[in-house]
mmCIF file of C-alpha atoms and ligand atoms in Angstrom:
data_model
loop_
_atom_site.group_PDB
_atom_site.id
_atom_site.type_symbol
_atom_site.label_atom_id
_atom_site.label_comp_id
_atom_site.label_asym_id
_atom_site.label_seq_id
_atom_site.Cartn_x
_atom_site.Cartn_y
_atom_site.Cartn_z
ATOM 1 C CA MET R 77 0.000 0.000 0.000
ATOM 2 C CA GLN R 78 1.251 3.448 -0.877
ATOM 3 C CA GLN R 79 1.382 5.519 2.284
ATOM 4 C CA ASP R 80 -1.076 8.353 1.764
ATOM 5 C CA VAL R 81 0.837 10.857 3.912
ATOM 6 C CA ASN R 82 3.565 12.577 1.956
ATOM 7 C CA LEU R 83 6.660 12.449 4.165
ATOM 8 C CA LEU R 84 7.797 15.846 3.010
ATOM 9 C CA ARG R 85 11.482 16.091 3.806
ATOM 10 C CA ILE R 86 12.543 18.555 1.178
ATOM 11 C CA PRO R 87 13.962 21.953 2.198
ATOM 12 C CA GLY R 88 10.636 23.666 1.640
ATOM 13 C CA PRO R 89 7.757 23.698 1.456
ATOM 14 C CA THR R 90 7.816 21.893 4.792
ATOM 15 C CA PRO R 91 4.983 20.160 6.688
ATOM 16 C CA VAL R 92 2.480 22.421 8.408
ATOM 17 C CA PRO R 93 1.587 21.587 12.059
ATOM 18 C CA PRO R 94 -2.081 20.547 12.486
ATOM 19 C CA SER R 95 -2.830 23.453 14.853
ATOM 20 C CA VAL R 96 -1.498 25.866 12.224
ATOM 21 C CA GLU R 97 -3.660 24.198 9.577
ATOM 22 C CA ARG R 98 -6.684 24.641 11.842
ATOM 23 C CA ALA R 99 -5.815 28.302 12.423
ATOM 24 C CA ILE R 100 -5.579 28.860 8.673
ATOM 25 C CA ALA R 101 -9.053 27.382 8.245
ATOM 26 C CA GLN R 102 -10.703 30.105 10.362
ATOM 27 C CA PRO R 103 -13.486 32.059 8.634
ATOM 28 C CA MET R 104 -12.358 35.063 6.602
ATOM 29 C CA ILE R 105 -12.329 38.524 8.149
ATOM 30 C CA GLY R 106 -12.272 41.960 6.532
ATOM 31 C CA HIS R 107 -8.702 43.061 5.946
ATOM 32 C CA LEU R 108 -9.383 46.679 6.910
ATOM 33 C CA GLY R 109 -11.356 45.830 10.057
ATOM 34 C CA SER R 110 -10.311 45.781 13.678
ATOM 35 C CA GLU R 111 -9.850 41.980 13.765
ATOM 36 C CA THR R 112 -7.045 42.199 11.210
ATOM 37 C CA SER R 113 -5.433 45.117 13.051
ATOM 38 C CA GLU R 114 -5.516 43.124 16.279
ATOM 39 C CA LEU R 115 -3.968 40.162 14.501
ATOM 40 C CA ILE R 116 -1.191 42.379 13.138
ATOM 41 C CA GLN R 117 -0.626 43.896 16.594
ATOM 42 C CA ARG R 118 -0.209 40.405 18.029
ATOM 43 C CA ILE R 119 2.213 39.311 15.329
ATOM 44 C CA LYS R 120 4.431 42.405 15.107
ATOM 45 C CA PRO R 121 6.535 42.222 18.281
ATOM 46 C CA ARG R 122 6.994 38.460 18.026
ATOM 47 C CA LEU R 123 8.431 38.492 14.509
ATOM 48 C CA LYS R 124 11.129 40.935 15.621
ATOM 49 C CA LYS R 125 12.558 38.352 18.014
ATOM 50 C CA ILE R 126 12.885 35.784 15.254
ATOM 51 C CA PHE R 127 14.795 38.262 13.100
ATOM 52 C CA GLY R 128 16.872 39.521 16.050
ATOM 53 C CA THR R 129 15.941 43.138 15.468
ATOM 54 C CA GLU R 130 14.229 46.103 17.077
ATOM 55 C CA GLU R 131 12.805 47.090 13.676
ATOM 56 C CA ASP R 132 9.300 46.191 12.495
ATOM 57 C CA ILE R 133 9.120 43.212 10.155
ATOM 58 C CA LEU R 134 7.125 43.877 7.006
ATOM 59 C CA PHE R 135 5.149 41.118 5.328
ATOM 60 C CA ILE R 136 4.073 40.910 1.726
ATOM 61 C CA ALA R 137 1.853 38.342 0.000
ATOM 62 C CA GLY R 138 4.252 36.589 -2.346
ATOM 63 C CA SER R 139 6.863 33.834 -2.314
ATOM 64 C CA GLY R 140 10.431 34.217 -1.069
ATOM 65 C CA THR R 141 11.547 35.441 -4.474
ATOM 66 C CA ALA R 142 9.058 38.318 -4.216
ATOM 67 C CA GLY R 143 10.881 39.280 -1.034
ATOM 68 C CA LEU R 144 14.264 39.134 -2.762
ATOM 69 C CA GLU R 145 13.058 41.304 -5.646
ATOM 70 C CA THR R 146 11.487 43.725 -3.168
ATOM 71 C CA ALA R 147 14.807 44.027 -1.351
ATOM 72 C CA ALA R 148 16.731 44.696 -4.558
ATOM 73 C CA VAL R 149 14.309 47.193 -6.117
ATOM 74 C CA ASN R 150 14.108 49.196 -2.893
ATOM 75 C CA VAL R 151 17.812 49.519 -2.091
ATOM 76 C CA ALA R 152 19.170 50.185 -5.579
ATOM 77 C CA ASN R 153 18.241 51.863 -8.832
ATOM 78 C CA SER R 154 19.044 51.098 -12.449
ATOM 79 C CA GLY R 155 22.763 51.548 -13.105
ATOM 80 C CA ASP R 156 23.830 51.296 -9.452
ATOM 81 C CA GLU R 157 26.742 48.955 -8.802
ATOM 82 C CA VAL R 158 26.000 46.002 -6.561
ATOM 83 C CA LEU R 159 27.922 42.896 -5.522
ATOM 84 C CA VAL R 160 26.315 39.460 -5.261
ATOM 85 C CA LEU R 161 28.088 36.685 -3.358
ATOM 86 C CA VAL R 162 27.195 33.447 -5.117
ATOM 87 C CA SER R 163 27.760 30.125 -3.355
ATOM 88 C CA GLY R 164 24.887 28.208 -4.949
ATOM 89 C CA SER R 165 21.692 28.476 -6.963
ATOM 90 C CA PHE R 166 19.957 30.970 -4.677
ATOM 91 C CA GLY R 167 22.934 33.330 -4.751
ATOM 92 C CA GLU R 168 22.711 32.988 -8.511
ATOM 93 C CA ARG R 169 19.009 33.877 -8.355
ATOM 94 C CA PHE R 170 19.811 37.042 -6.399
ATOM 95 C CA ALA R 171 22.280 38.000 -9.138
ATOM 96 C CA GLN R 172 19.653 37.386 -11.830
ATOM 97 C CA ILE R 173 17.152 39.558 -9.970
ATOM 98 C CA CYS R 174 19.715 42.382 -9.775
ATOM 99 C CA GLU R 175 20.467 42.041 -13.480
ATOM 100 C CA SER R 176 16.780 42.084 -14.345
ATOM 101 C CA LEU R 177 16.524 45.448 -12.566
ATOM 102 C CA ASP R 178 19.414 46.785 -14.691
ATOM 103 C CA LEU R 179 21.727 47.042 -11.705
ATOM 104 C CA THR R 180 25.412 46.849 -12.622
ATOM 105 C CA THR R 181 25.917 43.448 -11.064
ATOM 106 C CA HIS R 182 29.300 42.110 -9.967
ATOM 107 C CA ARG R 183 29.467 38.493 -8.896
ATOM 108 C CA LEU R 184 31.956 36.857 -6.555
ATOM 109 C CA ASN R 185 31.630 33.113 -7.070
ATOM 110 C CA PHE R 186 32.462 30.509 -4.438
ATOM 111 C CA GLU R 187 32.613 26.797 -5.072
ATOM 112 C CA TRP R 188 29.188 25.187 -4.604
ATOM 113 C CA GLY R 189 29.391 23.306 -1.311
ATOM 114 C CA SER R 190 31.827 25.769 0.232
ATOM 115 C CA PHE R 191 31.001 29.087 1.860
ATOM 116 C CA ILE R 192 31.650 32.791 1.306
ATOM 117 C CA ASP R 193 35.294 33.688 1.876
ATOM 118 C CA VAL R 194 35.370 36.881 3.940
ATOM 119 C CA GLU R 195 38.866 37.863 2.787
ATOM 120 C CA LYS R 196 37.821 37.776 -0.860
ATOM 121 C CA VAL R 197 34.856 40.013 -0.089
ATOM 122 C CA LYS R 198 37.087 42.432 1.777
ATOM 123 C CA GLN R 199 39.551 42.557 -1.098
ATOM 124 C CA PHE R 200 36.797 43.121 -3.663
ATOM 125 C CA MET R 201 35.271 45.932 -1.615
ATOM 126 C CA GLN R 202 38.660 47.620 -1.205
ATOM 127 C CA GLU R 203 39.222 47.522 -4.950
ATOM 128 C CA ASN R 204 35.689 48.672 -5.892
ATOM 129 C CA ASN R 205 34.443 51.680 -4.004
ATOM 130 C CA ASN R 206 31.164 52.307 -5.797
ATOM 131 C CA ILE R 207 29.227 49.323 -4.523
ATOM 132 C CA LYS R 208 25.827 50.344 -3.188
ATOM 133 C CA ALA R 209 24.705 47.016 -1.793
ATOM 134 C CA VAL R 210 26.070 43.532 -1.198
ATOM 135 C CA PHE R 211 23.638 40.624 -1.594
ATOM 136 C CA MET R 212 24.166 37.175 -0.075
ATOM 137 C CA THR R 213 22.373 34.025 1.004
ATOM 138 C CA GLN R 214 22.328 33.060 4.677
ATOM 139 C CA CYS R 215 21.571 29.374 4.184
ATOM 140 C CA GLU R 216 22.338 28.284 0.627
ATOM 141 C CA THR R 217 19.593 25.692 0.273
ATOM 142 C CA SER R 218 21.051 24.193 -2.893
ATOM 143 C CA THR R 219 24.194 23.025 -1.054
ATOM 144 C CA GLY R 220 23.304 22.973 2.658
ATOM 145 C CA ILE R 221 25.738 25.693 3.715
ATOM 146 C CA GLN R 222 25.140 28.458 6.220
ATOM 147 C CA ASN R 223 27.281 31.408 5.213
ATOM 148 C CA PRO R 224 29.184 33.415 7.876
ATOM 149 C CA ILE R 225 26.861 36.417 7.657
ATOM 150 C CA ALA R 226 28.145 38.296 10.715
ATOM 151 C CA GLU R 227 31.751 38.174 9.472
ATOM 152 C CA VAL R 228 30.915 39.092 5.878
ATOM 153 C CA SER R 229 28.669 41.908 7.034
ATOM 154 C CA GLU R 230 31.427 43.274 9.265
ATOM 155 C CA ALA R 231 33.879 43.177 6.353
ATOM 156 C CA VAL R 232 31.431 45.075 4.114
ATOM 157 C CA HIS R 233 30.809 47.761 6.724
ATOM 158 C CA GLU R 234 34.527 48.108 7.474
ATOM 159 C CA THR R 235 35.377 48.724 3.851
ATOM 160 C CA SER R 236 32.356 50.646 2.509
ATOM 161 C CA ASP R 237 28.982 52.317 3.038
ATOM 162 C CA ALA R 238 27.234 49.545 1.103
ATOM 163 C CA LEU R 239 24.071 47.990 2.498
ATOM 164 C CA VAL R 240 24.133 44.303 3.444
ATOM 165 C CA VAL R 241 21.133 42.442 2.033
ATOM 166 C CA VAL R 242 20.563 38.846 3.113
ATOM 167 C CA ASP R 243 18.340 36.062 1.796
ATOM 168 C CA GLY R 244 17.378 34.114 4.907
ATOM 169 C CA VAL R 245 14.542 32.229 3.221
ATOM 170 C CA SER R 246 15.593 28.720 4.199
ATOM 171 C CA CYS R 247 16.696 29.351 7.763
ATOM 172 C CA VAL R 248 15.162 32.318 9.594
ATOM 173 C CA GLY R 249 13.066 30.827 12.407
ATOM 174 C CA GLY R 250 15.285 27.726 12.572
ATOM 175 C CA VAL R 251 18.765 29.114 13.151
ATOM 176 C CA VAL R 252 20.196 31.863 15.342
ATOM 177 C CA THR R 253 19.582 35.121 13.503
ATOM 178 C CA GLU R 254 20.760 38.465 14.886
ATOM 179 C CA MET R 255 19.949 41.013 12.240
ATOM 180 C CA ASP R 256 20.858 44.081 14.357
ATOM 181 C CA GLU R 257 23.965 42.622 15.981
ATOM 182 C CA TRP R 258 25.290 41.328 12.649
ATOM 183 C CA GLY R 259 24.747 44.670 10.907
ATOM 184 C CA VAL R 260 22.366 43.215 8.332
ATOM 185 C CA ASP R 261 20.439 46.004 6.593
ATOM 186 C CA VAL R 262 17.746 44.017 4.823
ATOM 187 C CA LEU R 263 16.809 40.466 5.788
ATOM 188 C CA VAL R 264 14.260 38.446 3.820
ATOM 189 C CA THR R 265 12.549 35.175 4.602
ATOM 190 C CA GLY R 266 9.596 33.129 3.385
ATOM 191 C CA SER R 267 6.713 31.382 5.106
ATOM 192 C CA GLN R 268 7.138 27.823 3.830
ATOM 193 C CA LYS R 269 10.393 26.764 5.475
ATOM 194 C CA ALA R 270 11.386 27.119 9.119
ATOM 195 C CA MET R 271 8.315 29.281 9.788
ATOM 196 C CA MET R 272 6.047 26.199 9.447
ATOM 197 C CA LEU R 273 3.466 27.842 7.175
ATOM 198 C CA PRO R 274 2.299 27.132 3.645
ATOM 199 C CA PRO R 275 3.989 29.124 0.856
ATOM 200 C CA GLY R 276 2.721 32.629 0.093
ATOM 201 C CA LEU R 277 4.168 35.120 2.576
ATOM 202 C CA THR R 278 7.503 36.868 2.554
ATOM 203 C CA PHE R 279 8.901 38.766 5.548
ATOM 204 C CA ILE R 280 11.386 41.622 5.373
ATOM 205 C CA GLY R 281 13.366 43.336 8.114
ATOM 206 C CA VAL R 282 14.927 46.723 7.283
ATOM 207 C CA SER R 283 17.581 48.644 9.246
ATOM 208 C CA GLU R 284 17.481 52.399 9.871
ATOM 209 C CA ARG R 285 20.439 52.887 7.503
ATOM 210 C CA ALA R 286 18.566 51.009 4.812
ATOM 211 C CA TRP R 287 15.448 53.170 5.288
ATOM 212 C CA ASP R 288 17.524 56.265 4.502
ATOM 213 C CA VAL R 289 18.557 54.692 1.200
ATOM 214 C CA ILE R 290 15.072 53.347 0.448
ATOM 215 C CA ASP R 291 13.406 56.700 1.152
ATOM 216 C CA ALA R 292 15.767 58.495 -1.199
ATOM 217 C CA ASN R 293 15.698 55.807 -3.913
ATOM 218 C CA GLU R 294 13.756 56.808 -7.024
ATOM 219 C CA SER R 295 13.553 53.329 -8.543
ATOM 220 C CA ARG R 296 10.189 52.435 -10.113
ATOM 221 C CA ARG R 297 8.109 50.175 -7.903
ATOM 222 C CA PHE R 298 4.498 49.933 -6.814
ATOM 223 C CA TYR R 299 3.344 46.694 -5.099
ATOM 224 C CA PHE R 300 6.899 46.118 -3.894
ATOM 225 C CA ASP R 301 7.436 49.635 -2.517
ATOM 226 C CA LEU R 302 8.548 48.990 1.066
ATOM 227 C CA ARG R 303 7.670 52.530 2.146
ATOM 228 C CA LYS R 304 3.975 51.707 1.714
ATOM 229 C CA TYR R 305 4.285 48.604 3.921
ATOM 230 C CA ARG R 306 6.208 50.516 6.616
ATOM 231 C CA ASP R 307 3.734 53.415 6.739
ATOM 232 C CA ASN R 308 0.759 51.074 6.910
ATOM 233 C CA LEU R 309 2.295 48.738 9.460
ATOM 234 C CA ALA R 310 2.794 51.708 11.779
ATOM 235 C CA LYS R 311 -1.036 51.876 11.804
ATOM 236 C CA ASP R 312 -1.411 48.072 12.125
ATOM 237 C CA THR R 313 -2.640 47.672 8.594
ATOM 238 C CA THR R 314 -1.291 46.767 5.141
ATOM 239 C CA PRO R 315 -1.316 48.721 1.850
ATOM 240 C CA PHE R 316 -2.946 45.847 -0.067
ATOM 241 C CA THR R 317 -5.129 42.907 0.943
ATOM 242 C CA PRO R 318 -2.841 40.716 3.061
ATOM 243 C CA ALA R 319 -2.805 36.918 2.939
ATOM 244 C CA VAL R 320 -5.232 36.897 5.881
ATOM 245 C CA SER R 321 -5.373 33.104 6.264
ATOM 246 C CA LEU R 322 -1.604 32.880 6.396
ATOM 247 C CA LEU R 323 -1.577 35.551 9.095
ATOM 248 C CA PHE R 324 -3.992 33.395 11.128
ATOM 249 C CA GLY R 325 -1.518 30.552 10.650
ATOM 250 C CA LEU R 326 1.451 32.750 11.538
ATOM 251 C CA ASP R 327 -0.163 33.742 14.819
ATOM 252 C CA GLN R 328 -0.359 30.062 15.762
ATOM 253 C CA ALA R 329 3.077 29.153 14.364
ATOM 254 C CA LEU R 330 4.523 31.877 16.600
ATOM 255 C CA ASN R 331 2.663 30.342 19.566
ATOM 256 C CA LEU R 332 4.331 27.005 18.837
ATOM 257 C CA ILE R 333 7.781 28.607 18.551
ATOM 258 C CA GLU R 334 7.252 30.514 21.795
ATOM 259 C CA ASP R 335 5.936 27.433 23.634
ATOM 260 C CA GLU R 336 9.068 25.530 22.669
ATOM 261 C CA GLY R 337 11.328 28.558 23.238
ATOM 262 C CA LEU R 338 13.375 30.090 20.436
ATOM 263 C CA GLU R 339 16.674 28.786 21.875
ATOM 264 C CA ASN R 340 15.248 25.269 22.005
ATOM 265 C CA VAL R 341 14.016 25.577 18.425
ATOM 266 C CA TYR R 342 17.558 26.467 17.337
ATOM 267 C CA GLU R 343 19.046 23.617 19.376
ATOM 268 C CA ARG R 344 16.586 21.157 17.846
ATOM 269 C CA HIS R 345 17.673 22.162 14.353
ATOM 270 C CA THR R 346 21.352 21.750 15.226
ATOM 271 C CA LEU R 347 20.629 18.367 16.773
ATOM 272 C CA MET R 348 18.739 17.205 13.668
ATOM 273 C CA MET R 349 21.643 18.340 11.488
ATOM 274 C CA ASN R 350 24.149 16.459 13.653
ATOM 275 C CA MET R 351 22.009 13.297 13.672
ATOM 276 C CA THR R 352 21.645 13.385 9.891
ATOM 277 C CA ARG R 353 25.340 13.968 9.264
ATOM 278 C CA ALA R 354 26.397 11.230 11.711
ATOM 279 C CA ALA R 355 24.029 8.777 10.017
ATOM 280 C CA MET R 356 25.364 9.454 6.523
ATOM 281 C CA ARG R 357 28.937 9.093 7.771
ATOM 282 C CA ALA R 358 28.124 5.800 9.491
ATOM 283 C CA LEU R 359 26.694 4.559 6.195
ATOM 284 C CA ASN R 360 29.837 5.728 4.349
ATOM 285 C CA ILE R 361 27.917 8.115 2.133
ATOM 286 C CA PRO R 362 29.873 11.339 1.539
ATOM 287 C CA LEU R 363 28.389 14.681 2.526
ATOM 288 C CA LEU R 364 28.656 17.603 0.110
ATOM 289 C CA THR R 365 29.789 20.032 2.812
ATOM 290 C CA GLU R 366 32.233 20.016 5.680
ATOM 291 C CA ASP R 367 30.981 20.374 9.246
ATOM 292 C CA VAL R 368 32.113 23.975 9.497
ATOM 293 C CA HIS R 369 29.218 26.180 8.395
ATOM 294 C CA ALA R 370 26.934 23.208 7.653
ATOM 295 C CA ALA R 371 23.305 24.377 7.595
ATOM 296 C CA PRO R 372 21.099 23.232 10.497
ATOM 297 C CA THR R 373 18.068 23.178 8.178
ATOM 298 C CA VAL R 374 19.144 21.079 5.176
ATOM 299 C CA THR R 375 21.815 18.462 4.516
ATOM 300 C CA ALA R 376 23.206 17.714 1.053
ATOM 301 C CA VAL R 377 24.546 14.206 0.450
ATOM 302 C CA LYS R 378 26.801 13.310 -2.494
ATOM 303 C CA PRO R 379 26.815 9.547 -3.034
ATOM 304 C CA GLU R 380 29.545 7.887 -5.082
ATOM 305 C CA SER R 381 28.392 4.270 -5.352
ATOM 306 C CA PHE R 382 24.729 4.832 -6.279
ATOM 307 C CA SER R 383 22.543 7.365 -8.043
ATOM 308 C CA ALA R 384 21.076 10.093 -5.841
ATOM 309 C CA ASP R 385 18.014 10.304 -8.077
ATOM 310 C CA GLU R 386 17.487 6.506 -7.976
ATOM 311 C CA LEU R 387 17.479 6.590 -4.188
ATOM 312 C CA ARG R 388 14.949 9.413 -4.247
ATOM 313 C CA ARG R 389 12.781 7.416 -6.644
ATOM 314 C CA VAL R 390 12.896 4.245 -4.503
ATOM 315 C CA VAL R 391 12.004 5.952 -1.209
ATOM 316 C CA LYS R 392 9.251 7.908 -2.926
ATOM 317 C CA GLU R 393 7.767 4.776 -4.488
ATOM 318 C CA ASN R 394 7.999 2.664 -1.351
ATOM 319 C CA PHE R 395 7.234 5.126 1.397
ATOM 320 C CA ASN R 396 6.047 8.366 -0.181
ATOM 321 C CA LEU R 397 9.176 9.964 1.302
ATOM 322 C CA SER R 398 10.096 13.107 -0.635
ATOM 323 C CA LEU R 399 13.763 14.043 -0.674
ATOM 324 C CA ALA R 400 15.083 16.881 -2.822
ATOM 325 C CA GLY R 401 17.501 16.475 -5.710
ATOM 326 C CA GLY R 402 20.383 18.650 -6.821
ATOM 327 C CA GLN R 403 19.887 21.932 -8.663
ATOM 328 C CA GLN R 404 21.681 23.194 -11.762
ATOM 329 C CA GLN R 405 25.341 22.025 -11.700
ATOM 330 C CA LEU R 406 24.528 19.605 -8.852
ATOM 331 C CA SER R 407 21.565 18.057 -10.665
ATOM 332 C CA GLY R 408 21.661 14.252 -10.371
ATOM 333 C CA LYS R 409 24.759 14.434 -8.165
ATOM 334 C CA ILE R 410 23.287 15.004 -4.721
ATOM 335 C CA PHE R 411 20.167 14.451 -2.691
ATOM 336 C CA ARG R 412 19.066 16.868 0.010
ATOM 337 C CA ILE R 413 17.279 16.143 3.259
ATOM 338 C CA GLY R 414 15.196 18.971 4.673
ATOM 339 C CA HIS R 415 15.062 18.968 8.482
ATOM 340 C CA MET R 416 13.490 22.272 9.382
ATOM 341 C CA GLY R 417 10.319 23.732 10.782
ATOM 342 C CA TYR R 418 7.807 21.082 11.828
ATOM 343 C CA CYS R 419 10.419 18.318 12.067
ATOM 344 C CA SER R 420 11.742 16.484 15.120
ATOM 345 C CA PRO R 421 14.583 14.083 15.989
ATOM 346 C CA ALA R 422 11.969 11.297 15.737
ATOM 347 C CA ASP R 423 11.301 12.320 12.128
ATOM 348 C CA VAL R 424 15.031 12.244 11.415
ATOM 349 C CA LEU R 425 15.262 8.666 12.696
ATOM 350 C CA GLN R 426 12.390 7.740 10.394
ATOM 351 C CA ILE R 427 14.012 9.394 7.366
ATOM 352 C CA ILE R 428 17.306 7.607 7.974
ATOM 353 C CA SER R 429 15.730 4.219 8.467
ATOM 354 C CA LEU R 430 13.739 4.598 5.221
ATOM 355 C CA ILE R 431 16.877 5.712 3.373
ATOM 356 C CA GLU R 432 18.642 2.582 4.647
ATOM 357 C CA ILE R 433 15.915 0.400 3.172
ATOM 358 C CA GLY R 434 16.140 2.374 -0.060
ATOM 359 C CA LEU R 435 19.875 1.732 -0.177
ATOM 360 C CA ARG R 436 19.371 -2.008 0.227
ATOM 361 C CA GLU R 437 16.721 -1.941 -2.494
ATOM 362 C CA LEU R 438 19.380 -0.373 -4.718
ATOM 363 C CA GLY R 439 21.735 -3.248 -3.879
ATOM 364 C CA GLU R 440 24.044 -1.259 -1.615
ATOM 365 C CA ASP R 441 26.004 -3.328 0.854
ATOM 366 C CA ILE R 442 25.057 -1.581 4.072
ATOM 367 C CA THR R 443 24.180 -2.916 7.493
ATOM 368 C CA LEU R 444 20.612 -2.014 8.336
ATOM 369 C CA GLY R 445 20.382 0.199 11.381
ATOM 370 C CA GLN R 446 23.922 1.515 11.171
ATOM 371 C CA GLY R 447 22.865 5.058 10.258
ATOM 372 C CA VAL R 448 19.945 5.009 12.671
ATOM 373 C CA GLN R 449 22.211 3.879 15.481
ATOM 374 C CA ALA R 450 24.708 6.668 14.835
ATOM 375 C CA ALA R 451 21.869 9.195 14.894
ATOM 376 C CA GLN R 452 20.486 7.670 18.094
ATOM 377 C CA GLU R 453 23.906 8.032 19.717
ATOM 378 C CA VAL R 454 24.024 11.712 18.729
ATOM 379 C CA TYR R 455 20.566 12.154 20.216
ATOM 380 C CA LEU R 456 21.631 10.527 23.491
ATOM 381 C CA GLN R 457 24.688 12.806 23.684
ATOM 382 C CA ARG R 458 22.609 15.978 23.379
ATOM 383 C CA ASN R 459 23.195 18.645 26.049
ATOM 384 C CA LYS R 460 26.200 16.690 27.387
HETATM 385 C C1 PLP B 169 17.593 30.422 0.076
HETATM 386 C C2 PLP B 169 16.372 30.553 -0.780
HETATM 387 N N1 PLP B 169 16.123 31.720 -1.369
HETATM 388 C C3 PLP B 169 15.048 31.904 -2.134
HETATM 389 C C4 PLP B 169 14.146 30.888 -2.346
HETATM 390 C C5 PLP B 169 12.981 31.136 -3.240
HETATM 391 O O1 PLP B 169 11.817 31.135 -2.559
HETATM 392 P P1 PLP B 169 10.408 30.952 -3.302
HETATM 393 O O2 PLP B 169 10.485 29.658 -4.027
HETATM 394 O O3 PLP B 169 9.454 30.968 -2.160
HETATM 395 O O4 PLP B 169 10.245 32.088 -4.223
HETATM 396 C C6 PLP B 169 14.352 29.658 -1.753
HETATM 397 C C7 PLP B 169 13.425 28.534 -2.000
HETATM 398 O O5 PLP B 169 13.778 27.391 -1.918
HETATM 399 C C8 PLP B 169 15.502 29.487 -0.944
HETATM 400 O O6 PLP B 169 15.749 28.315 -0.357
#
């Protein structure tokens, strides 16, 4: 029998907790009425904590990419020079967005699977003093790396007046994020990853420095004009009809995060990453990334003795377990396990045990339980 529940272990969209689903199903309310304002009032202070900022977090109906485009069109104007740090397919997307807005786009490329080299950024910024903004990806979902945002941001600020713009789509809410402390000027995330919601909302934090640039920027924008969202949010409303149902869901997702405690949420993600990595090592399957800067939300695995896509096919057919494949230059070469948002160590043990069966189905000579055992040991060592 095909299991009817999709075991969704891709790095987004991620499973939605039942209580969040129920919240989303509440009857519709008028978006200009007091109920929506009260909802926004409840949400506002709590989102700040997740971003690690004192600034209000703006939300726009749209996917993560809408948030990235919003960031770019608000901080720069056609012809402005910007730098994009590319360590995978989402860094590449940021560069494409900048190019589509006619920004003069410089790219610094880093090997896919490795992370942004701070020294190279510093050197580039010293040699190019017209850069208006530097764009980078916090967790590069295509490779499972978490870039050293605080260090890169410091290097940018030391060498220039450029704004630091960060794509945190696949990690904010699941990993320690300190927008203010790190000197991040614009931070973007999406609803369908660590935030435990369906797709359709993007969240944007903006620093005071960035507001000065945004206010003075004459770039052409309408729906994506952040000034409209800021001015409306100050009055607990939105410039356009918000995704009301997703805001109901967000209210409840924030309850869940607060009940668990943000620190515990972060620790759970690190634990799930460590369990997953230990399991793959015990099964002798190479990981794409080294431990340093590995992402707590997604793990990329680069098998040598079997096809990543065949394994994905077998576990999908047998168990309805969805793992992600590789993107662009990593297509067919890796598989990726999403362990973020509504995901627990118990889920990780399930994923690993199903992967082990998949490996045997593919004829791999592994000992059943070896990966699970390694993950169990990591679990038992937690907090020690
Ligand atoms: C790091 C990162 N940035 C941007 C996106 C794009 O988000 P969306 O597909 O919601 O537009 C994703 C989605 O996987 C992502 O992981």
